[in-house]
Structures are given as C-alpha cells and as structure tokens.
Coordinates of C-alpha atoms in Angstrom, one line a residue:
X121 CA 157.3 -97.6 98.7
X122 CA 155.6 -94.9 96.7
X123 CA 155.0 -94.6 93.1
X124 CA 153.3 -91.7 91.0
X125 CA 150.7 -92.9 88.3
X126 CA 150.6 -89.7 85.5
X127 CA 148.3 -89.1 83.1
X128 CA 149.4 -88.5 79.5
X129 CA 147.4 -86.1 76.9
X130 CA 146.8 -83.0 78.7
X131 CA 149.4 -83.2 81.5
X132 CA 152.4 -84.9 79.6
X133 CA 151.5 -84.3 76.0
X134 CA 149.1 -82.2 73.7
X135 CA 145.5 -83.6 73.8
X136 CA 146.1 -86.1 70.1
X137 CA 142.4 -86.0 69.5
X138 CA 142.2 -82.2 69.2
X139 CA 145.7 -81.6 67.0
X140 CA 144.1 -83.8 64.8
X141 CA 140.7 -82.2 65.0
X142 CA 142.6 -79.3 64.0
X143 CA 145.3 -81.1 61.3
X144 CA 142.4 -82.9 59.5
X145 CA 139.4 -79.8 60.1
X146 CA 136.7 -81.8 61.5
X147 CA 135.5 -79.8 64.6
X148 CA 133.6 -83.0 66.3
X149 CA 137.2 -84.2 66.9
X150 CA 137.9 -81.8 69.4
X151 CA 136.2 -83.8 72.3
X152 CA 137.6 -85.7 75.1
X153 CA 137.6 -87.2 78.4
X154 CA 137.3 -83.3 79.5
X155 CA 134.0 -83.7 78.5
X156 CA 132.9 -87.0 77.7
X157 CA 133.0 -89.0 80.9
X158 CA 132.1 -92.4 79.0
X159 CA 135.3 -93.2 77.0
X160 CA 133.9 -96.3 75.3
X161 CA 131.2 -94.1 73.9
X162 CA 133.7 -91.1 73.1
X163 CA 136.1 -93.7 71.1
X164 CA 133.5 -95.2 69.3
X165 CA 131.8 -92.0 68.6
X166 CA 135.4 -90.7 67.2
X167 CA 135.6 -93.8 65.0
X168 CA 132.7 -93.5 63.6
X169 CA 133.6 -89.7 62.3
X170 CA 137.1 -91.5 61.0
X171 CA 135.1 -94.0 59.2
X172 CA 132.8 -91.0 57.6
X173 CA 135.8 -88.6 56.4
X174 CA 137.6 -92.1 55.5
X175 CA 140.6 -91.4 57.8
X176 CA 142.6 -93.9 59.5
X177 CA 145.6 -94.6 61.2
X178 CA 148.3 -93.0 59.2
X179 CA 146.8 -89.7 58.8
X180 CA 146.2 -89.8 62.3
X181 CA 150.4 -90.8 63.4
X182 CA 151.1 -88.1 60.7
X183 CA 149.6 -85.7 62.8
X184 CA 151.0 -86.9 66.1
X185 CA 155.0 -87.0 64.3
X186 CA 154.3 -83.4 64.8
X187 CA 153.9 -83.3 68.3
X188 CA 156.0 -82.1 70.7
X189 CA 156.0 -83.0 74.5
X190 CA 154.3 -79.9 77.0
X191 CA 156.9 -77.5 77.3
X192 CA 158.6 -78.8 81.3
X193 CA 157.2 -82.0 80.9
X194 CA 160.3 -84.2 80.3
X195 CA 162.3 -82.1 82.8
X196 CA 159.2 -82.4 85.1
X197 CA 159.3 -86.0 84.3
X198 CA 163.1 -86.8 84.8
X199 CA 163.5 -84.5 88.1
X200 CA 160.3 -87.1 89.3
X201 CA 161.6 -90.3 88.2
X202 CA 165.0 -89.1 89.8
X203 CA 162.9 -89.2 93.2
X204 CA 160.5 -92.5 92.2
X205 CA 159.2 -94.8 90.5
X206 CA 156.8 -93.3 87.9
X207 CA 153.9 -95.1 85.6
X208 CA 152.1 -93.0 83.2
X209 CA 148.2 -94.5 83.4
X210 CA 146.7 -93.2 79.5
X211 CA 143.4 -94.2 78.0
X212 CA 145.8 -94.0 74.5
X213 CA 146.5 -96.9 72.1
X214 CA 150.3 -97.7 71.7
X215 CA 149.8 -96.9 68.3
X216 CA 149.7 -93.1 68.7
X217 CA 151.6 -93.1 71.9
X218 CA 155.4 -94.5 70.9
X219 CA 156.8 -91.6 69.0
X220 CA 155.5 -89.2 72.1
X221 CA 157.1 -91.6 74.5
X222 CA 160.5 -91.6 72.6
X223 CA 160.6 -87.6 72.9
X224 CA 160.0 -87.9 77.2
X225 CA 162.9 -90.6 77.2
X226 CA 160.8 -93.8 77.6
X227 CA 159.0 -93.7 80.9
X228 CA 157.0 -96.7 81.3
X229 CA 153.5 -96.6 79.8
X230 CA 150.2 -98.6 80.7
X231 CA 147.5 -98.0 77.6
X232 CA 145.7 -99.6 75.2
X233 CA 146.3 -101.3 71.8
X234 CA 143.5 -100.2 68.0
X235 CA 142.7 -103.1 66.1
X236 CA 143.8 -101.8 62.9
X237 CA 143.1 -103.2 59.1
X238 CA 145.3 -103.5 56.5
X239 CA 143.8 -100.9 54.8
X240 CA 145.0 -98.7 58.1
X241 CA 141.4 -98.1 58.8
X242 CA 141.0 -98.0 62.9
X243 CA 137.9 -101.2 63.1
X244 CA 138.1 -100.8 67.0
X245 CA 140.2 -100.7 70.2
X246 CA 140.9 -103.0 72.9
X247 CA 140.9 -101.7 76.2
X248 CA 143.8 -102.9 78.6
X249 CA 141.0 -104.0 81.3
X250 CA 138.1 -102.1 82.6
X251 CA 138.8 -99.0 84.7
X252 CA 142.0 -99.6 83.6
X253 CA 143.4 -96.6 86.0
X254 CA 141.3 -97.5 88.8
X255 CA 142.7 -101.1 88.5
X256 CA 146.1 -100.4 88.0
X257 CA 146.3 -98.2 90.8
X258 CA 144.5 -101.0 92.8
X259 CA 146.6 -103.5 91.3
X260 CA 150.0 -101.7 92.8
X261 CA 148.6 -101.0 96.3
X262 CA 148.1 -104.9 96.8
X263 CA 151.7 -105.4 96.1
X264 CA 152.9 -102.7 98.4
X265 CA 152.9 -99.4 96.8
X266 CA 151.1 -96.1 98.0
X267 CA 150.1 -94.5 94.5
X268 CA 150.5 -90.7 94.0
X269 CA 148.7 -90.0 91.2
X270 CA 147.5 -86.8 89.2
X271 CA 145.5 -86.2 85.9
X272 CA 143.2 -83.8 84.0
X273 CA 140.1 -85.5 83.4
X274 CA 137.0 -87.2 84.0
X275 CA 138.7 -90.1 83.5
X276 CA 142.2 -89.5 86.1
X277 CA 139.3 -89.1 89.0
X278 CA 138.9 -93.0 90.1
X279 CA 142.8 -93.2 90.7
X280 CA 143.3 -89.7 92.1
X281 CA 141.0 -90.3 94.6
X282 CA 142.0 -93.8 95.2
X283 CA 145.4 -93.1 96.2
X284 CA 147.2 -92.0 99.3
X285 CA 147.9 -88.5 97.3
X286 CA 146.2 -87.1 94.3
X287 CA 146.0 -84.2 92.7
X288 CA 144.4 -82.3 89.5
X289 CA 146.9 -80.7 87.0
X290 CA 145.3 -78.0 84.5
X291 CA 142.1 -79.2 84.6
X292 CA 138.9 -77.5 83.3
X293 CA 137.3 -75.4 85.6
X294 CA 134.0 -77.5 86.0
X295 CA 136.2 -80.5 86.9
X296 CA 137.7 -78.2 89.4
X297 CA 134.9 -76.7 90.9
X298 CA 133.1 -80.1 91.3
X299 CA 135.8 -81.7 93.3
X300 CA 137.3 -78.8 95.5
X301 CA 138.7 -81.0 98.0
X302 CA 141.1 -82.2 95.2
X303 CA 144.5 -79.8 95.1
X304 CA 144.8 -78.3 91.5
X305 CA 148.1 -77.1 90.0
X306 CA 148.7 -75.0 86.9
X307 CA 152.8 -75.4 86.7
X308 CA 154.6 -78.5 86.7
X309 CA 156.5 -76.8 89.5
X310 CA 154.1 -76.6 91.3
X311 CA 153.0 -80.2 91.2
X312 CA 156.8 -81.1 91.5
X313 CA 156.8 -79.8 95.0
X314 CA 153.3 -80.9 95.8
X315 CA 154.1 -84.4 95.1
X316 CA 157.4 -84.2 96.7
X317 CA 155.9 -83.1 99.9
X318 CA 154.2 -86.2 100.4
X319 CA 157.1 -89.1 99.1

C-alpha cells in the first residue's frame, strides 16, 4: 500500500518565513531550509531576530491570515488523495499552519508545536522527533507502506531519498544540480502524473 509524504511551504503553500520577511521588512527573514540545511540553527537564528524587532506570534498569524494556498495546490492535492493516502511531512509549528490547512480542506498534517508566552512572544519550539521526515517516512515503511514522497528543500532530501519514489518539486537550482539523479518538476501536473506512474 502506497502513501505520498508532501512537503508544505514551498510546494503546498507560500514560504511563511519570507511573506513575513516581507509583511514585517526585516530582510534576514527571508531564509529557509533552501538555504539553511541546519533547521534547529535556522529557527533559533529567526527567534532571535523576533525577539530583537519585539515580534511574536500574532503579528506573525496576521501575516499568514493573508495567505493563500499555491495556485493548483488544493486541486493537485484533492486529484492525489482521490488516488491515496496522503501525509503532508512540514518542519512548521501548528500554530502557523491551521488556517493554511483549512483553505487545502484538511489533509492530515505531521509538524511541530512553538512554546509560546503569554505575552505571544515565541520562547522556543519543540520539534515532533529528530529527523522528523526521515522518521516518519521510516516509521510508515515498518507498518507496510511504500512512501512516495516529494519536497523543495534541504530538508525533504532524507525522505525523498528514502522512499520507493521521490522526487524534487520547484526546487532551487543548486539543490537540483547537486542531486541530478532526483526527478525535478516545475507544474503540479507534472508531479501528478509522475507520482501516478509509480502507485
């Protein structure tokens, strides 16, 4: 029995991190897992620019209430799930990740959780489990699913490459070029058909 494990931000969804680099017009903001392969140091690195500029939480779901899924993604999704089971694998906190998952019709999500004060200031985060995509995709083959699974970052290449199928969807070109043996798609037709092939 197959299942696909999706990424979110950048195949699903906007990237968060840079609409509110560009809501809240701090530049630094605008990194991700695109180019910071460590995402403990990335996170803490971002909450520690939050902490400077004195933003927290709220500005930050003000900013994602604007959001709107990628334009294809919730037919991509629901033409998918029509065919399989599909889990979306994100490095994102619920907190930012609800209101995006409402507008794609509730697919199941597998992410992370902010420790929060009650002043909204973001103290920290607590990560699902280490390599939480890498596990996860782990996790289900022992219970006897091949994954499928497909991403845009540094941090989709553990399960990509651990499943039966994987592929890269609009991905930066470095990512691209380093791992040519990895099947890279621009449309979400595209990856549509490519994951169908091998169902």
């Amino acid at each position: 029995m197959n299942i696909v494990c999706l990424d979110m931000e950048g195949v699903l969804v906007p990237e968060i991190w840079i609409a509110f680099s560009e809501a809240s017009g701090i530049p630094e903001l605008r990194r991700t897992t695109r180019d910071e392969p460590d995402y403990n140091k990335l996170m803490n690195w971002r909450l520690a620019i939050l902490k400077e500029h004195g933003l927290g939480l709220k500005e930050i779901q003000d900013t994602i209430a604007t959001i709107d899924p990628l334009e294809g993604a919730k037919e991509f999704l629901d033409a998918l799930r029509s065919e399989t089971q599909v889990l979306i694998l994100s490095d994102t906190f619920d907190q930012f990740a609800m209101p995006l998952m409402k507008k794609l019709g509730w697919p199941t999500l597998f992410c992370n959780t902010l420790e929060v004060a009650d002043s909204g200031e973001i103290t920290g985060f607590k990560m699902r489990i280490e390599k939480s995509k890498l596990s996860t995709v782990k996790a289900l083959q022992s219970i006897g699913f091949e994954t499928i699974a497909a991403g845009d970052s540094y941090n989709d290449l553990d399960m990509i490459q651990a499943s039966k199928a994987g592929f890269l969807f609009r991905s930066t070109e470095k990512i691209k070029a380093d791992h040519p043996e990895l099947p890279a798609y621009e449309s979400f037709d595209d990856l549509l058909k490519a994951i169908k092939a091998v169902l």
